[in-house]
Coordinates of C-alpha atoms in Angstrom, one line a residue:
M1 CA 98.4 58.0 76.5
I2 CA 100.6 61.0 77.3
A3 CA 97.7 62.6 79.1
L4 CA 97.0 59.5 81.1
F5 CA 100.7 59.3 82.1
A6 CA 100.8 62.9 83.2
A7 CA 97.7 62.4 85.3
A8 CA 99.2 59.4 86.9
M9 CA 102.4 61.3 87.6
L10 CA 100.5 64.2 89.3
S11 CA 98.3 61.9 91.4
A12 CA 101.5 60.2 92.7
Q13 CA 102.9 63.4 94.1
P14 CA 103.0 63.7 97.9
G15 CA 100.5 65.9 99.8
C16 CA 100.8 69.6 100.0
N17 CA 100.5 69.9 103.8
A18 CA 98.1 72.8 103.2
P19 CA 96.7 74.6 106.3
E20 CA 93.6 73.3 107.8
G21 CA 90.6 74.8 106.1
T22 CA 92.2 75.0 102.7
P23 CA 89.7 72.6 101.1
A24 CA 86.8 74.8 102.2
L25 CA 88.7 77.9 100.9
L26 CA 89.2 76.3 97.4
E27 CA 85.6 75.2 97.3
R28 CA 84.5 78.8 97.3
P29 CA 83.3 80.2 93.9
E30 CA 85.6 83.3 93.9
R31 CA 88.3 83.1 91.3
I32 CA 90.6 85.6 93.1
I33 CA 92.0 84.8 96.5
V34 CA 94.1 87.4 98.1
L35 CA 96.3 86.7 101.1
G36 CA 97.5 89.8 103.0
E37 CA 100.8 89.2 104.9
T38 CA 103.2 90.9 107.2
H39 CA 106.3 90.9 105.1
G40 CA 109.4 89.0 106.2
T41 CA 108.1 85.9 108.0
V42 CA 109.1 82.3 107.6
E43 CA 105.6 80.8 108.0
T44 CA 103.3 82.8 105.7
P45 CA 105.1 82.3 102.4
A46 CA 105.3 78.6 103.3
A47 CA 101.6 78.4 104.0
F48 CA 100.8 80.3 100.8
L49 CA 102.9 77.9 98.8
A50 CA 101.0 75.0 100.3
I51 CA 97.7 76.6 99.4
V52 CA 98.9 77.2 95.9
C53 CA 100.1 73.6 95.7
E54 CA 96.6 72.3 96.7
A55 CA 94.9 74.6 94.2
A56 CA 97.4 73.5 91.4
R57 CA 96.3 69.9 92.1
Q58 CA 92.8 70.9 91.1
G59 CA 93.6 73.0 88.0
P60 CA 95.5 75.9 86.5
V61 CA 96.8 78.5 88.9
T62 CA 98.2 82.0 88.4
V63 CA 100.2 83.4 91.3
G64 CA 100.2 87.1 91.8
L65 CA 103.2 88.5 93.7
E66 CA 104.0 91.9 95.1
M67 CA 107.1 92.3 93.0
P68 CA 107.9 94.9 90.3
E69 CA 105.8 94.3 87.2
G70 CA 109.0 94.5 85.2
D71 CA 110.2 91.3 86.8
R72 CA 107.7 89.3 84.7
L73 CA 110.2 88.1 82.1
F74 CA 112.8 87.4 84.9
L75 CA 110.3 85.1 86.7
E76 CA 109.4 83.4 83.5
F77 CA 113.1 82.6 83.1
V78 CA 113.2 81.2 86.6
M79 CA 110.1 79.0 86.0
A80 CA 111.5 77.8 82.7
A81 CA 114.8 76.7 84.2
P82 CA 115.7 73.1 83.2
D83 CA 116.6 72.1 86.8
E84 CA 116.4 73.4 90.3
E85 CA 120.0 74.4 90.4
A86 CA 119.5 76.6 87.4
A87 CA 116.3 78.1 88.8
T88 CA 118.1 78.9 92.1
R89 CA 121.0 80.5 90.3
I90 CA 118.8 82.6 88.1
L91 CA 116.6 83.7 91.0
R92 CA 119.6 84.7 93.1
A93 CA 120.9 86.8 90.2
G94 CA 118.0 89.3 90.6
D95 CA 116.8 91.3 93.6
F96 CA 117.0 88.2 95.9
G97 CA 120.8 88.5 95.6
D98 CA 120.9 92.2 96.4
A99 CA 121.4 92.8 100.2
R100 CA 119.8 96.3 99.8
R101 CA 116.5 94.6 99.3
D102 CA 115.7 94.2 102.9
D103 CA 112.0 95.1 103.5
G104 CA 110.9 91.5 103.8
R105 CA 109.7 91.0 100.2
N106 CA 113.0 89.4 99.2
S107 CA 113.4 87.2 102.2
Q108 CA 114.8 83.7 102.3
A109 CA 111.2 82.4 102.9
M110 CA 110.0 84.2 99.7
F111 CA 113.0 82.8 97.8
D112 CA 112.1 79.3 99.0
M113 CA 108.5 79.8 98.1
I114 CA 109.3 80.8 94.5
I115 CA 111.6 77.7 94.1
G116 CA 108.6 75.7 95.5
F117 CA 106.5 77.1 92.6
W118 CA 109.2 76.0 90.2
R119 CA 109.0 72.5 91.7
L120 CA 105.2 72.5 91.2
K121 CA 105.7 73.4 87.5
A122 CA 108.4 70.8 87.1
A123 CA 106.0 68.2 88.5
G124 CA 103.6 69.0 85.7
H125 CA 101.2 71.5 87.3
D126 CA 99.9 74.4 85.2
I127 CA 101.2 77.4 87.2
V128 CA 102.6 80.8 86.2
L129 CA 103.9 83.7 88.2
R130 CA 102.7 87.3 87.6
P131 CA 104.3 90.3 89.5
F132 CA 102.0 93.3 89.7
A133 CA 103.7 96.1 91.6
A134 CA 103.8 99.3 89.5
Q135 CA 107.2 100.7 88.6
M136 CA 107.0 103.6 91.1
S137 CA 104.8 105.5 88.7
V138 CA 103.2 107.6 91.5
I139 CA 101.6 110.7 90.0
S140 CA 103.4 113.9 91.2
G141 CA 101.4 115.7 93.9
R142 CA 99.0 112.7 94.5
D143 CA 98.9 110.4 97.4
Q144 CA 99.1 106.6 97.7
A145 CA 95.5 106.1 96.6
W146 CA 96.7 106.3 93.0
W147 CA 99.3 103.6 93.8
E148 CA 96.6 101.3 95.2
L149 CA 94.6 101.8 92.0
E150 CA 97.5 100.9 89.8
M151 CA 98.3 97.9 92.0
A152 CA 94.7 96.7 91.6
H153 CA 95.0 96.9 87.8
G154 CA 98.2 94.8 87.9
M155 CA 96.6 92.3 90.3
S156 CA 93.6 91.8 88.0
R157 CA 95.3 91.6 84.6
P158 CA 96.2 87.9 84.8
L159 CA 92.6 87.0 84.6
V160 CA 92.6 88.5 81.1
D161 CA 95.7 86.5 80.1
R162 CA 94.6 83.2 81.8
P163 CA 90.8 83.3 82.3
Q164 CA 90.7 79.6 83.0
A165 CA 93.1 79.8 85.9
R166 CA 92.4 80.5 89.6
L167 CA 94.3 83.6 90.7
L168 CA 96.0 83.5 94.1
I169 CA 97.7 86.7 95.3
L170 CA 100.2 87.3 98.0
V171 CA 100.5 91.0 99.0
G172 CA 101.1 93.2 102.1
N173 CA 98.1 93.1 104.3
L174 CA 97.2 96.8 103.9
H175 CA 96.9 96.3 100.1
A176 CA 94.7 93.2 100.7
R177 CA 92.0 95.1 102.6
K178 CA 88.6 95.6 100.9
T179 CA 87.9 98.8 102.9
A180 CA 89.7 102.0 103.8
F181 CA 92.0 102.1 106.8
E182 CA 91.1 105.1 109.0
R183 CA 94.6 105.5 110.4
W184 CA 96.0 106.2 106.9
P185 CA 93.4 108.1 104.9
E186 CA 95.9 109.0 102.2
V187 CA 95.8 105.3 101.2
G188 CA 92.2 105.7 100.1
L189 CA 90.6 102.4 99.0
P190 CA 93.3 99.7 99.2
A191 CA 94.1 97.6 96.1
A192 CA 91.9 94.6 96.9
G193 CA 88.9 97.0 97.3
H194 CA 89.2 97.9 93.7
L195 CA 88.8 94.3 92.5
Y196 CA 85.4 93.0 91.5
G197 CA 83.9 92.2 94.8
P198 CA 81.7 89.1 94.0
D199 CA 84.8 87.4 92.5
T200 CA 87.3 88.3 95.2
L201 CA 88.0 86.7 98.6
T202 CA 90.6 88.2 100.9
L203 CA 92.4 86.7 103.9
N204 CA 94.6 88.5 106.5
S205 CA 97.5 86.7 108.1
A206 CA 96.5 86.7 111.8
Q207 CA 98.8 88.6 114.2
Q208 CA 99.7 85.9 116.7
G209 CA 103.0 87.2 118.0
G210 CA 106.5 86.2 117.1
G211 CA 108.6 88.2 114.7
S212 CA 109.2 89.4 111.2
W213 CA 111.9 91.0 109.1
G214 CA 110.9 94.4 107.7
C215 CA 111.4 98.1 107.5
R216 CA 109.8 100.2 110.2
E217 CA 112.0 102.7 112.0
T218 CA 114.9 100.5 110.7
C219 CA 115.1 97.5 108.5
G220 CA 115.7 94.2 110.4
P221 CA 114.0 91.7 112.7
H222 CA 111.1 93.0 114.7
T223 CA 108.8 91.7 117.4
D224 CA 105.1 91.6 116.3
R225 CA 102.1 92.1 118.5
Q226 CA 99.7 89.3 119.4
V227 CA 96.1 90.4 118.6
Y228 CA 94.7 87.0 117.6
D229 CA 94.4 83.7 119.5
A230 CA 98.0 82.3 119.4
D231 CA 96.7 78.7 119.4
A232 CA 94.4 79.1 116.3
R233 CA 95.6 77.5 113.1
G234 CA 94.5 77.3 109.5
V235 CA 92.2 79.2 107.2
I236 CA 89.3 80.6 109.2
L237 CA 86.5 82.0 107.0
G238 CA 84.2 84.8 108.1
P239 CA 84.2 88.6 107.9
V240 CA 86.9 90.3 110.1
E241 CA 87.7 94.0 110.8
D242 CA 84.2 95.1 109.7
G243 CA 84.4 93.3 106.4
A244 CA 88.0 94.4 105.5
Y245 CA 88.8 90.8 105.0
D246 CA 86.7 87.6 104.4
G247 CA 88.8 85.6 106.8
V248 CA 92.2 84.9 108.3
L249 CA 95.1 82.6 107.8
A250 CA 96.5 81.6 111.2
V251 CA 100.0 80.1 111.2
G252 CA 100.8 80.7 114.8
P253 CA 103.6 83.0 116.2
T254 CA 105.9 83.8 113.3
T255 CA 109.6 83.8 112.8
A256 CA 111.6 86.5 111.1
S257 CA 113.0 85.6 107.7
P258 CA 116.2 87.6 106.7
P259 CA 116.9 88.7 103.2
A260 CA 117.9 85.9 100.9
A261 CA 121.0 87.8 100.0
L262 CA 122.3 87.4 103.6
Q263 CA 121.9 83.7 103.5
P264 CA 124.3 81.0 102.2
A265 CA 123.8 80.4 98.4
T266 CA 122.5 76.8 98.8
T267 CA 119.8 75.0 97.0
S268 CA 116.3 75.7 98.5
S269 CA 114.3 73.0 100.3
G270 CA 110.7 74.0 99.6
S271 CA 107.7 71.8 98.8
S272 CA 107.8 69.5 95.8
S273 CA 104.2 68.4 95.7

């Protein structure tokens, strides 16, 4: 009876408003889906949340985030919060409340996305968060290639803990590549390239102009180039950049999302599907 009630409750949830092409993406056999993003946009975390929402309606989901691996217990506290106000308060007590964290990974959009994950769990979906960025354990005298290898290890570990769950990962687009990047040979093979190929599908967030908040010469809002059709929308599968990715996510021209610590401390308004 309880199981029937839970199933009825979940089926009554509103739609996820996932990007066009999400059903075809989730029909793919790969258990690991990696989305590479330009940090600090409004649109990409919202689209990733919507994809996770759709996946969670189909079964268990583990979400991998490019956050310090030491934040795992902290994120578990957030997800276990008894109500949204408590989840918001706990989340803001960490790096999201620190104005020095301004490279785009602690943006207001990322904050809203995590609260959206809390709402999915509160609605009865089987979803857990797993941060995977190594704790700056770069080997002395070695280049970033070692960091990529460590990151790949952290990205893949959730499959050991939850083999029944689909693994959806949000990470910077360089780390999401399956092939090396000629401009930065010191990176070696990016993190996603170390994952088991037949079980891994990678998407790149299409550069369609607009802006993002990140750290380049300075940390702050930046104007981004348009190198992809600005009118394209949704998940578009097919090899790009000579096989570096298995497709793109096109959300249109993006908007810069400032650090959450610079925004008013109000309750988030993300998806509740």
